[in-house]
Short mmCIF file of C-alpha atoms in Angstrom, two decimals:
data_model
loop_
_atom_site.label_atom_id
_atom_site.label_comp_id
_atom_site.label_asym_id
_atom_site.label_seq_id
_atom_site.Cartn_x
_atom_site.Cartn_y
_atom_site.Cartn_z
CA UNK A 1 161.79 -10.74 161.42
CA UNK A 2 160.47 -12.04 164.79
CA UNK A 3 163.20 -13.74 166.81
CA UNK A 4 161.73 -17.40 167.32
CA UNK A 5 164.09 -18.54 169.65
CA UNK A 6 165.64 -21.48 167.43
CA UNK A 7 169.01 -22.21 168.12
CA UNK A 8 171.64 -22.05 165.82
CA UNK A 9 171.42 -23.16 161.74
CA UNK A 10 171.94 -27.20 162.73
CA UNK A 11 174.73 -28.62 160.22
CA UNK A 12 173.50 -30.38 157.24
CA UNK A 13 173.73 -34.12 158.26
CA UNK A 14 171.92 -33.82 161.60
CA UNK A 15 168.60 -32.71 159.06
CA UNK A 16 168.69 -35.37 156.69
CA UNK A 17 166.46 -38.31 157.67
CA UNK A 18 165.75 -41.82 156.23
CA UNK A 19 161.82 -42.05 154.02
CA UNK A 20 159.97 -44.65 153.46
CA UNK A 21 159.16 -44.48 149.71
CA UNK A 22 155.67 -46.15 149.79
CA UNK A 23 154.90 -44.32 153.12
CA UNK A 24 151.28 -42.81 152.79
CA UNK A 25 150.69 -39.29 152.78
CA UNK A 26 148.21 -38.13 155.66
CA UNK A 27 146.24 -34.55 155.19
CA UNK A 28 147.56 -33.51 158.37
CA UNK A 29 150.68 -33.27 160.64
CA UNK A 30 151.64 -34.61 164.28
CA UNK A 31 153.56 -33.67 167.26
CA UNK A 32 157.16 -34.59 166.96
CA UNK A 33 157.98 -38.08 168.26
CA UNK A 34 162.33 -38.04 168.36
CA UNK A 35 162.25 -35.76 171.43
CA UNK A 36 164.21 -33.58 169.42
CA UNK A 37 163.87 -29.92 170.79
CA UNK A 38 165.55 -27.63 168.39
CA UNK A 39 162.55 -26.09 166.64
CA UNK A 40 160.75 -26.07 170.02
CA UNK A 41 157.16 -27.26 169.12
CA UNK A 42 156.92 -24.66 166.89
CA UNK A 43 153.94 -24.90 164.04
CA UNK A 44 155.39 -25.21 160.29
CA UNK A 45 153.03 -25.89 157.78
CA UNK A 46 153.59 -27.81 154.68
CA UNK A 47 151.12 -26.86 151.96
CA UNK A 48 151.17 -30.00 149.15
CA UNK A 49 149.24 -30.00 145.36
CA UNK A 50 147.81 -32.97 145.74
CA UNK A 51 147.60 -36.75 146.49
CA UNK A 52 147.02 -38.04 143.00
CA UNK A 53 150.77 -37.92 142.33
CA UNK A 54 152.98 -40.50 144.23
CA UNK A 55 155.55 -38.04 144.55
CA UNK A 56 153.81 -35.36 146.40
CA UNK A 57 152.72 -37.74 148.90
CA UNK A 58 156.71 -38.86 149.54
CA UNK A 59 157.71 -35.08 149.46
CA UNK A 60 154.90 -34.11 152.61
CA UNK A 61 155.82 -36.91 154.05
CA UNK A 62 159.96 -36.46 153.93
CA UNK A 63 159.09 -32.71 155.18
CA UNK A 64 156.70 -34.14 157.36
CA UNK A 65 159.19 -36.58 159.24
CA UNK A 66 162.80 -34.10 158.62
CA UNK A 67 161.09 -31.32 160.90
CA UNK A 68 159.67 -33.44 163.10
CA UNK A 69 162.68 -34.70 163.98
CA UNK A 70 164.55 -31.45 164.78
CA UNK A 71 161.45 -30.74 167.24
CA UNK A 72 158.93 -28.75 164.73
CA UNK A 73 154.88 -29.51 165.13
CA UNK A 74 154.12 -30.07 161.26
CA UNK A 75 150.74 -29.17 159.79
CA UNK A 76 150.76 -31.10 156.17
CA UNK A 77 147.73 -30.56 153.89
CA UNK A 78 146.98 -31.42 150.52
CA UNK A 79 144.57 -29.57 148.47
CA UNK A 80 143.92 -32.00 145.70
CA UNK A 81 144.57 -29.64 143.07
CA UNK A 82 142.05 -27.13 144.01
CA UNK A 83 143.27 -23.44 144.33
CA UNK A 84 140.20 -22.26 147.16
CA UNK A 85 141.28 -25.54 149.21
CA UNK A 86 145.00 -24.99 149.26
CA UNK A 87 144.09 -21.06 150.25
CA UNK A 88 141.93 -21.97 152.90
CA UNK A 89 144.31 -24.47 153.88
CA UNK A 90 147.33 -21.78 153.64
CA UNK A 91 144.85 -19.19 155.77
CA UNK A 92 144.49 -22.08 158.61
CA UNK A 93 148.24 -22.62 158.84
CA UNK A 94 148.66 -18.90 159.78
CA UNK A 95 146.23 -19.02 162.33
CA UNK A 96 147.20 -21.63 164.26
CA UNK A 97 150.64 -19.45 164.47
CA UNK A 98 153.00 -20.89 161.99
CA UNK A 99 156.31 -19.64 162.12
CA UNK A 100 157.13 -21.03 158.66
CA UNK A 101 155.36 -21.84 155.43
CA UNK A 102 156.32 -24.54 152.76
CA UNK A 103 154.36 -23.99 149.87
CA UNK A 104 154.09 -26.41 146.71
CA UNK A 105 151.36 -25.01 144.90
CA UNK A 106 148.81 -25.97 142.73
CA UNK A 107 149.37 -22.65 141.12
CA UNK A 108 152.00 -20.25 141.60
CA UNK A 109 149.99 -17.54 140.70
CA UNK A 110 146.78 -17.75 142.99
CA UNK A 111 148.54 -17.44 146.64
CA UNK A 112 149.25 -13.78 146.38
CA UNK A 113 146.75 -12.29 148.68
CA UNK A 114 147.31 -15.74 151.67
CA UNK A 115 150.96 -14.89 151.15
CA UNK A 116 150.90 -11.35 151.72
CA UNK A 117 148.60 -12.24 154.88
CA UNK A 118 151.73 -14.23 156.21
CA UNK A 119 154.38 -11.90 155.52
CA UNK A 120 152.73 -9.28 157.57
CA UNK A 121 153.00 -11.46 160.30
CA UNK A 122 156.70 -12.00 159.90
CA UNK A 123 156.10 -15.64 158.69
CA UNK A 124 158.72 -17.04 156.60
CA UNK A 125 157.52 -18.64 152.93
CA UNK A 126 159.89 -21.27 151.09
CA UNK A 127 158.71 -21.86 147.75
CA UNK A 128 158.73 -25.90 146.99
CA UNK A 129 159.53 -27.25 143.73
CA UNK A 130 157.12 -24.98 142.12
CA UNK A 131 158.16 -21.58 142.09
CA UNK A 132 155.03 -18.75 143.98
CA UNK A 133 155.20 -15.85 141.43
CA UNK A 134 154.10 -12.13 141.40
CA UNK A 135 154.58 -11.92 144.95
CA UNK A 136 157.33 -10.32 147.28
CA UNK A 137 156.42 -13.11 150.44
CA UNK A 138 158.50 -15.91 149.25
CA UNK A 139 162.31 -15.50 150.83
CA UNK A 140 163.85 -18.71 149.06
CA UNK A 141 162.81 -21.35 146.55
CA UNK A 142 164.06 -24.81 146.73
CA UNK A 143 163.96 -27.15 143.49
CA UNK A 144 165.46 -28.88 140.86
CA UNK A 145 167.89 -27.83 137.51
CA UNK A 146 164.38 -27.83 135.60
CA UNK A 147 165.59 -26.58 132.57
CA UNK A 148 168.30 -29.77 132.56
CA UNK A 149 165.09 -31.84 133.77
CA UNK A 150 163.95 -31.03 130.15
CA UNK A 151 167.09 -31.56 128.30
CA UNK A 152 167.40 -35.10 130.42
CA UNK A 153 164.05 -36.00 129.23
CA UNK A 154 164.68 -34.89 125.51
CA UNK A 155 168.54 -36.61 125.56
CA UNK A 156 166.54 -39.86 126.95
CA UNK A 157 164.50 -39.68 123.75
CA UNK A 158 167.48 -39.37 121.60
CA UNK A 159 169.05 -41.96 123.44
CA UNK A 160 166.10 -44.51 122.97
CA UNK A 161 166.27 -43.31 118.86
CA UNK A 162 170.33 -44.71 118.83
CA UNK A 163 170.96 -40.48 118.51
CA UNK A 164 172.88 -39.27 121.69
CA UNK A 165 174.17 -40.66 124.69
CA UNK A 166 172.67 -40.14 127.66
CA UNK A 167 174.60 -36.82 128.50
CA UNK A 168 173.68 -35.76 124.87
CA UNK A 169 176.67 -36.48 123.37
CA UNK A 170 175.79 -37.57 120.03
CA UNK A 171 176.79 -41.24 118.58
CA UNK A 172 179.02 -41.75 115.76
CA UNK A 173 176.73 -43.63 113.50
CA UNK A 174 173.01 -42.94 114.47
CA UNK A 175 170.89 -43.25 112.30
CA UNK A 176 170.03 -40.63 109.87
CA UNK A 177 165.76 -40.99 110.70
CA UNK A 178 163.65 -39.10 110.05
CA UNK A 179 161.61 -40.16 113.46
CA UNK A 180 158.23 -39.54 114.32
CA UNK A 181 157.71 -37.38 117.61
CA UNK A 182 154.93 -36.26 119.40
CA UNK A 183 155.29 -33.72 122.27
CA UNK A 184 153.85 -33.37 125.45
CA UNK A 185 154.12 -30.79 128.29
CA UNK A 186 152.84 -30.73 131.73
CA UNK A 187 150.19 -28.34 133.20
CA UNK A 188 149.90 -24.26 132.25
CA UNK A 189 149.31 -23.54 135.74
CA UNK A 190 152.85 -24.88 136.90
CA UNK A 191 155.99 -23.00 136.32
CA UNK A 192 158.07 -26.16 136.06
CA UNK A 193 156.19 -26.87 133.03
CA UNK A 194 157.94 -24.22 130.68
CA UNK A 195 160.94 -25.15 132.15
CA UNK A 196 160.97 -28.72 131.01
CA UNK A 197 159.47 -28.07 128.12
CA UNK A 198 161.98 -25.39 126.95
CA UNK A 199 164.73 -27.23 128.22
CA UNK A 200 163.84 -30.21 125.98
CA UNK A 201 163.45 -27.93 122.66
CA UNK A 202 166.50 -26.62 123.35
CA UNK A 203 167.57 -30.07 122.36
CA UNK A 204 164.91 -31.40 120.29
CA UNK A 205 164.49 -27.74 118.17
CA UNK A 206 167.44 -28.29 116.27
CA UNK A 207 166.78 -31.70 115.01
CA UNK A 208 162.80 -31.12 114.22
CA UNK A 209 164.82 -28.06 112.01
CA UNK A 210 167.13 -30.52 110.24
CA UNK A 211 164.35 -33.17 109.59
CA UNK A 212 165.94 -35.87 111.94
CA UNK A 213 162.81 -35.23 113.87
CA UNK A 214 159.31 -34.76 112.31
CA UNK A 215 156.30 -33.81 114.49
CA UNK A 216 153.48 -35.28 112.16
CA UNK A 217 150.62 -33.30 114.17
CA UNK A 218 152.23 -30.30 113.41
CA UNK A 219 151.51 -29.36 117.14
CA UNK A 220 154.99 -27.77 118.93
CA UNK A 221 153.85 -24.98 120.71
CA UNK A 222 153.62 -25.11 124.69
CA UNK A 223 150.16 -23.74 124.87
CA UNK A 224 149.06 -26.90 122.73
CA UNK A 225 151.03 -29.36 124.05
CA UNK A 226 150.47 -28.87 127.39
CA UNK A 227 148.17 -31.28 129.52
CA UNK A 228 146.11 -29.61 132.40
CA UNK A 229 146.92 -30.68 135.78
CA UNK A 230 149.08 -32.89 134.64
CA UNK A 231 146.59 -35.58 134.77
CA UNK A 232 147.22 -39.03 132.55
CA UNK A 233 143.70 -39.17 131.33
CA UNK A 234 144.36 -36.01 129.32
CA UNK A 235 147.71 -37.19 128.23
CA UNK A 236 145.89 -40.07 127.12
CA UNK A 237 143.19 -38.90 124.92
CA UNK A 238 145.41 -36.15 123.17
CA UNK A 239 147.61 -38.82 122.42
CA UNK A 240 144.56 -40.85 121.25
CA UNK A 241 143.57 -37.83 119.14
CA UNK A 242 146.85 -37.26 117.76
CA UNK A 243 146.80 -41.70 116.62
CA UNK A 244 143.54 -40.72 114.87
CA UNK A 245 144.05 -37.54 113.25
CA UNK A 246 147.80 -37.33 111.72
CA UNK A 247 148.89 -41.66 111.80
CA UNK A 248 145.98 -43.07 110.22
CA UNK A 249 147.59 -43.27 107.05
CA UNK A 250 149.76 -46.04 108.47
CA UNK A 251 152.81 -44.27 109.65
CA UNK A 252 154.16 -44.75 113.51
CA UNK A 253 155.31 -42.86 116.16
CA UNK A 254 158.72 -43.30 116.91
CA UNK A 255 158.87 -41.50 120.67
CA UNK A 256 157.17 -38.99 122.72
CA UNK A 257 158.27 -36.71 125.01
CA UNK A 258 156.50 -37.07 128.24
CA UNK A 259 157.21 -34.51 130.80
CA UNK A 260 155.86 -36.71 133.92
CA UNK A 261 155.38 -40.37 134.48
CA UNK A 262 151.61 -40.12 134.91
CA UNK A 263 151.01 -38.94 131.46
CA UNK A 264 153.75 -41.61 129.96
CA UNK A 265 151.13 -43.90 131.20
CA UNK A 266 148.25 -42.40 129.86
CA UNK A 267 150.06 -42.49 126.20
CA UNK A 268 151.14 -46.06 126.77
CA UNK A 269 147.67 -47.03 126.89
CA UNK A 270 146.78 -44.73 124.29
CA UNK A 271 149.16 -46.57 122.00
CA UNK A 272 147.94 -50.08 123.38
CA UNK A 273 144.87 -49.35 122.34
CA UNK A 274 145.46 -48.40 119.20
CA UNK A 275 147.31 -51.41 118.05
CA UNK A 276 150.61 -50.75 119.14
CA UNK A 277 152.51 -53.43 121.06
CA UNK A 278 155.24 -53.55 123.30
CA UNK A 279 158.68 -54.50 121.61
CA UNK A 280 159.97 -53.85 118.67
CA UNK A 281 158.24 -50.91 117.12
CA UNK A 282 157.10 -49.46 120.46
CA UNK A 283 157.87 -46.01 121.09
CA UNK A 284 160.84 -44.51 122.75
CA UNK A 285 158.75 -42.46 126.20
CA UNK A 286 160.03 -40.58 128.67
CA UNK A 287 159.24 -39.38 131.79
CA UNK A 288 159.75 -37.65 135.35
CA UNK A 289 159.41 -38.74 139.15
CA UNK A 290 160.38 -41.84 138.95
CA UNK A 291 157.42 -43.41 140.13
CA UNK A 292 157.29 -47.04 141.17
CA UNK A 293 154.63 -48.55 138.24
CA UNK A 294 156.67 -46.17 135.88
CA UNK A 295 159.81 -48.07 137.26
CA UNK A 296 157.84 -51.05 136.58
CA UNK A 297 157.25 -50.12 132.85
CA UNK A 298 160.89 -49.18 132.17
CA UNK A 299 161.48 -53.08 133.26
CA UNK A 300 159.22 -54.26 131.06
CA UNK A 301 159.95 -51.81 127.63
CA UNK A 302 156.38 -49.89 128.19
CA UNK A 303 158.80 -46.85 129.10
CA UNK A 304 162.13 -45.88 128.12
CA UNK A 305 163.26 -43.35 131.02
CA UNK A 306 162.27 -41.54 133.84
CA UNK A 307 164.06 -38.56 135.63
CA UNK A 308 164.61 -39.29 139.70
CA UNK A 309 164.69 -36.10 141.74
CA UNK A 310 164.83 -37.36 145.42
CA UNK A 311 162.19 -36.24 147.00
CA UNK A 312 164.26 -36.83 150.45
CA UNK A 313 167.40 -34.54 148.86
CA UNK A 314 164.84 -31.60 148.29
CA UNK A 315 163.38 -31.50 151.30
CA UNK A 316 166.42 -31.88 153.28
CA UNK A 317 167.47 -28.61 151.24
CA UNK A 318 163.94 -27.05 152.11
CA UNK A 319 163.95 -27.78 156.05
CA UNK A 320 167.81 -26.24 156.09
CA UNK A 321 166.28 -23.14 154.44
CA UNK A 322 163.81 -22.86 156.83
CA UNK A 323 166.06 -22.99 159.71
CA UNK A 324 168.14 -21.11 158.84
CA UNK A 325 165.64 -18.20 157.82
CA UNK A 326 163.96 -18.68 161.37
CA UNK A 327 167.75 -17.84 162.62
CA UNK A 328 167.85 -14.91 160.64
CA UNK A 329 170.20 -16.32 158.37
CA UNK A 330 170.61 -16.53 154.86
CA UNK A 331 170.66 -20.08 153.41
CA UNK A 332 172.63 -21.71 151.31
CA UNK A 333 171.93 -20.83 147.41
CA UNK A 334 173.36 -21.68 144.08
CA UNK A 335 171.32 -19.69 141.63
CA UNK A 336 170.12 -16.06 141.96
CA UNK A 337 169.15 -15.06 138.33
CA UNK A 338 166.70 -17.86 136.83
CA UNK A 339 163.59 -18.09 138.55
CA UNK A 340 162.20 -14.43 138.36
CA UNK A 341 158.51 -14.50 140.15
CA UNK A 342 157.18 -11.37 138.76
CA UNK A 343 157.77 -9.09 141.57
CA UNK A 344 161.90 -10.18 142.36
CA UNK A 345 164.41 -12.90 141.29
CA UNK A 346 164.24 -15.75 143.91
CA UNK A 347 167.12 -16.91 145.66
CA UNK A 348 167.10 -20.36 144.66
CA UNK A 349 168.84 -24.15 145.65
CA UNK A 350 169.04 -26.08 142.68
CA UNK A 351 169.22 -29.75 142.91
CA UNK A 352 170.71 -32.36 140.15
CA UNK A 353 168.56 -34.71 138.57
CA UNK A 354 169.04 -38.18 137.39
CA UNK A 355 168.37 -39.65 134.11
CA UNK A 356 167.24 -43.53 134.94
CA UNK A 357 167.02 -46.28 132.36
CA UNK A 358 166.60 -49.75 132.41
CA UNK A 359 170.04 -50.73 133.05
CA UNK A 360 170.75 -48.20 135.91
CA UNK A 361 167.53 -48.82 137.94
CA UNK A 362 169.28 -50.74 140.82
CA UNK A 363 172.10 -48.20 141.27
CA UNK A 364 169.70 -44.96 141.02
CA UNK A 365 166.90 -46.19 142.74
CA UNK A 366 167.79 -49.25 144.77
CA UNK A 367 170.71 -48.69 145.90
CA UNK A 368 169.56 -45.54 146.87
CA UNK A 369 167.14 -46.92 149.09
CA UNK A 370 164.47 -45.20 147.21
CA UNK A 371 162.61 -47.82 146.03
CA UNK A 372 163.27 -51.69 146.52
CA UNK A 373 162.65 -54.16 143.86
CA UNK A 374 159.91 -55.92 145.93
CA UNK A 375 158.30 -52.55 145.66
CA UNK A 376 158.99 -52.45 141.74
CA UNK A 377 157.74 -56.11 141.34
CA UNK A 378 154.82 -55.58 143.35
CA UNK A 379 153.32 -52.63 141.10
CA UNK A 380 153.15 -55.05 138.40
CA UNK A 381 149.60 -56.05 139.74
CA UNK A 382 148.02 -52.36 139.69
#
């Protein structure tokens, strides 16, 4: 490793910093403005999927301001879900000598070559949120429980049907169904994807086996299920094919599972216009990301639950991985058999997620500083 003349691994509170949740997301970075001078103008660049997704824009951004703050230049690009883009992107980073790479992809699986091109230039790679697979150039992967992400989402379902708690804990009483579930998963090309989805039939399974659940399409395998680049206007027309072709004998659906906010708002307008209305009767949905019209819908019954993972948390744990790595160090870890890329088992930081419902919006979000409810009230008019 190339000694890059950083000073010591900084202690955990000096990294995290305070984001603005509705902060826009730029395609590129700045010089640092706090004056800070522990990463000494050196180049990290931050490689994002895309802008269509609120979240990615608040992760750049957190990385963005965290390591600008402790003295780093930043290079933040987003390649709008477009493989070639986020390579060339990747290939410019390295030129311009970055000393570190922070890679969400748009899929793990197309970097291999760009990566290799860094790691024989010593740079370091930190994997982010989405796992870079059959290559040896990632040193450390920083995410969230994934597989609990799943069961959260699945539990939140169960919890909208009167089944289970929250923590899964099943209620004395619920109702014996059967329900009507449809299932969704997010994009083939992301890693996360089988790990929600697997972590949510790990809960769902056994009750689609005892009848408590029925899935009237039939259609419970990932490769079916899942919705390419996680886009809501896919979500939306499955979901509009599966009204047409297995409910129009009268019958409801009962809840979805929705792996990501987006698409829980593609299938709420799905079911809209299809004659379903909000209230009693509507569909238990879930989702992920906690995004602020999501939020909104939650409010208002249009979704049952979102999972929050704090965008700020995870890159808080990302930026202390990549100091420390520049130091020579090895960062902190908590999980060093899941997330096998092909090539090696990455040493992974895994985050906790938060289940959020109506009634604990303030505490998890609010409070939190995440979102306020001006924010919440004002996505009411998009």
């Amino acid at each position: 490793m190339k000694k890059r003349g950083i000073v010591a691994l900084l202690a955990a509170g000096a990294i995290v910093a305070s984001l603005s949740a509705c902060a826009g997301g730029g395609t590129t970075g700045g010089s640092s403005s706090s004056g800070a001078d522990e990463g000494g103008g050196q180049l990290v660049g931050i490689a994002m999927p895309t802008q269509q997704s609120e979240r990615w824009i608040q992760d750049g951004n957190a990385l963005k301001e965290q390591l600008e703050d402790q003295g780093f230049t930043t290079d933040l690009q987003y390649a709008e879900d477009d493989i070639p883009t986020q390579i060339s992107q990747i290939e410019n980073m390295i030129t311009k000598g970055a000393v570190a790479l922070i890679v969400a992809a748009k899929d793990g699986s197309a970097l291999t070559t760009v990566l290799e091109e860094a790691a024989s230039q010593d740079i370091q790679v930190i994997a982010y949120d989405r796992l870079l697979v059959n290559t040896d150039a990632v040193s450390y992967y920083a995410t969230f429980d994934n597989f609990l992400v799943g069961q959260q989402q699945a539990w939140s379902v169960l919890n909208g049907l009167g089944l289970t708690e929250l923590d899964g804990t099943p209620i004395d009483g619920a109702p014996a169904g059967p329900f009507n579930i449809e299932l969704f998963a997010g994009s083939s090309d992301d890693n996360n994807a089988t790990f929600f989805f697997n972590g949510a039939m790990d809960v769902l399974q056994p009750l689609i086996d005892a009848g408590t659940l029925v899935v009237k399409s039939g259609q419970t395998d990932f490769n079916v299920v899942a919705t390419q680049d996680w886009l809501g206007a896919n979500a939306q027309a499955r979901m509009e094919d599966l009204l047409t072709k297995s409910y129009s004998d009268g019958s409801k659906v009962n809840a979805v599972l929705s792996p990501y906010d987006g698409l829980s708002r593609g299938i709420a307008s799905a079911l809209k216009d299809n004659g379903y209305a909000v209230g009693a009767g509507w569909p238990i949905i879930s989702g992920q990301d906690a995004e602020v019209l999501s939020v909104q819908y939650i409010e208002t019954g249009e979704q049952y639950a979102t999972i929050f993972k704090d965008t700020r948390d995870l890159a808080a744990q990302a930026v202390k991985m990549t100091v420390a790595v520049l130091n020579g160090e090895e960062p902190e870890v908590n999980n060093t058999t899941d997330y096998d890329n092909g090539v090696k088992v990455v040493p992974s930081y895994l985050l906790q997620p938060v289940t959020v419902v109506k009634d604990n919006i303030t505490t998890a979000l609010i409070d939190t500083g995440y979102w306020t409810q001006a924010e919440i009230d004002g996505a009411k008019a998009e």
